[in-house]
XYZ file of C-alpha atoms in Angstrom:
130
model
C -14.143 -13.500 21.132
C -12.453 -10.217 20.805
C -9.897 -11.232 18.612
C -12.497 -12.049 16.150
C -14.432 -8.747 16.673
C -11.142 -7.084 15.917
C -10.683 -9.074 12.719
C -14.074 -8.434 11.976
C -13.354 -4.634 11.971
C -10.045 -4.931 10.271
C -12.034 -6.751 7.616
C -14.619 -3.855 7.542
C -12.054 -1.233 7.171
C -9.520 -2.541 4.809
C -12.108 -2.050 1.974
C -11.487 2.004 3.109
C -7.965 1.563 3.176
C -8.038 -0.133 -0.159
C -9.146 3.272 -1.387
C -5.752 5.273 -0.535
C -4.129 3.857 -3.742
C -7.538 4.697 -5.895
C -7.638 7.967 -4.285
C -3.895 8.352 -5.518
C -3.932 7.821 -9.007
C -7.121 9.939 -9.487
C -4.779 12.819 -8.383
C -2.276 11.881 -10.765
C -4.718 11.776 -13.404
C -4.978 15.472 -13.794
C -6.432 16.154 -10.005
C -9.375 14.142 -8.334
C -12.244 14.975 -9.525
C -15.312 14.851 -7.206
C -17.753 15.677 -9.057
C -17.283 12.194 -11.766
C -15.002 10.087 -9.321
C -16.510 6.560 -10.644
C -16.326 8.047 -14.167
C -12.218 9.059 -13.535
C -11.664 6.031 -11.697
C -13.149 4.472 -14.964
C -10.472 5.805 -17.074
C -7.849 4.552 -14.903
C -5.273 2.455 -16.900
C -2.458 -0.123 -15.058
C -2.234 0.235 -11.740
C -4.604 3.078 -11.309
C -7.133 0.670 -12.771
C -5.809 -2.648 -11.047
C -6.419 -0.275 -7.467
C -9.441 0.086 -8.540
C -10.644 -3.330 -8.939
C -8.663 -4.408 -5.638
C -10.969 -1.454 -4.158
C -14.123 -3.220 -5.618
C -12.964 -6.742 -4.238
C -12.371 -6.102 -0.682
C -15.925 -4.789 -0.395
C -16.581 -8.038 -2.247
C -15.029 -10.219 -0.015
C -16.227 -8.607 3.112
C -19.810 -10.048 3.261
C -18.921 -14.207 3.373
C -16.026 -13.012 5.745
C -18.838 -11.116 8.196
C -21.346 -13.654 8.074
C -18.756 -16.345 8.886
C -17.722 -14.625 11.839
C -20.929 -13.923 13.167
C -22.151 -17.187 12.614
C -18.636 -18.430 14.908
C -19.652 -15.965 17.652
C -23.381 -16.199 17.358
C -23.172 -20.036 18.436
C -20.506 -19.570 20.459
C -18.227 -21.650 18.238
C -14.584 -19.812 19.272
C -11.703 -22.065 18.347
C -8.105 -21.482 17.808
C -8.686 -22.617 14.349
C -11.973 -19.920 13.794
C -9.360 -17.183 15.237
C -6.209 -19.076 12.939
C -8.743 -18.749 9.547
C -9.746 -15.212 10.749
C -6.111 -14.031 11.042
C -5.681 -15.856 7.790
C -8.104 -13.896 5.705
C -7.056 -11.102 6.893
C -3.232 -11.382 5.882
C -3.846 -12.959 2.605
C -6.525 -10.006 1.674
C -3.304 -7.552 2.854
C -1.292 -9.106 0.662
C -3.960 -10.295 -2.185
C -3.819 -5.950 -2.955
C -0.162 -5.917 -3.008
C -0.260 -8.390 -5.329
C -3.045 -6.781 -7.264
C -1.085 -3.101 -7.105
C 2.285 -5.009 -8.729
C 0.571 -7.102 -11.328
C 1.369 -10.655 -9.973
C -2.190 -12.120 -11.598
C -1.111 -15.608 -10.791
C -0.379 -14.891 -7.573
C -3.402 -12.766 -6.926
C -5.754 -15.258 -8.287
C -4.068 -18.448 -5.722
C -4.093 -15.682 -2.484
C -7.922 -14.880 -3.637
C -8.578 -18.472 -3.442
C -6.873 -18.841 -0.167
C -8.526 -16.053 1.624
C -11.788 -17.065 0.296
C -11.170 -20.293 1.552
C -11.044 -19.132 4.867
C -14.321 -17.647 5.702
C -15.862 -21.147 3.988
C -13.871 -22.999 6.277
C -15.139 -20.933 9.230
C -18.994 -21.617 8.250
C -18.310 -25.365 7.352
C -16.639 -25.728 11.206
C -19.358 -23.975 13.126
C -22.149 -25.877 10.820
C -20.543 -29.535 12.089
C -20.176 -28.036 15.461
C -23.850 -27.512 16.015
């Protein structure tokens, strides 16, 4: 059970962490400005706007990813393969921004699909399970 609480977290936070790179490329663009930060981040072009829109996603992501947890721990429905698909989503959504940040759409787009997989797969176990 903890290991999916931890995931769970990890999950929780990377949409925060996904916010380093935005944060980054603000400054670049003539300082951060905190006053208008969705109207700079706006202006973003290339990678500034591509961390952007990874930003967005994770928080995105996130809900389907919580609910499929807590469903999994809710009925008590802990299997190596819940904990395998919760490690999962959590690596591919790692590496789904990397991919985002260097422009690999193809990629991107076949990790997104992967990850997202993984929370479905979560639900549809613990729904034949009960």
């Amino acid at each position: 059970m903890s290991l999916l609480l931890w995931c769970l977290l990890i999950a929780g936070v990377l949409p925060i962490l996904a916010k380093a790179p935005v944060v980054y490329f603000q400054n670049r663009d003539n300082g951060y400005d905190n006053k208008h930060p969705r109207a700079q981040q706006q202006r973003l072009l290339g990678r500034g706007a591509r961390a952007v829109a990874g930003h967005y996603n994770a928080y995105e992501a996130f809900p389907l990813f919580a609910a499929a947890v807590l469903a999994a721990l809710a009925t008590s429905q802990i299997t190596d393969r819940i904990e395998f698909l919760s490690i999962s989503f959590i690596v591919l959504r790692v590496l789904y921004h990397i991919a985002y940040l260097s422009n690999y759409d193809k990629l991107r787009s076949l990790i997104w699909f992967l990850a997202t997989l993984c929370p479905v797969l979560i639900l549809a176990q613990v729904a034949i399970s009960v």
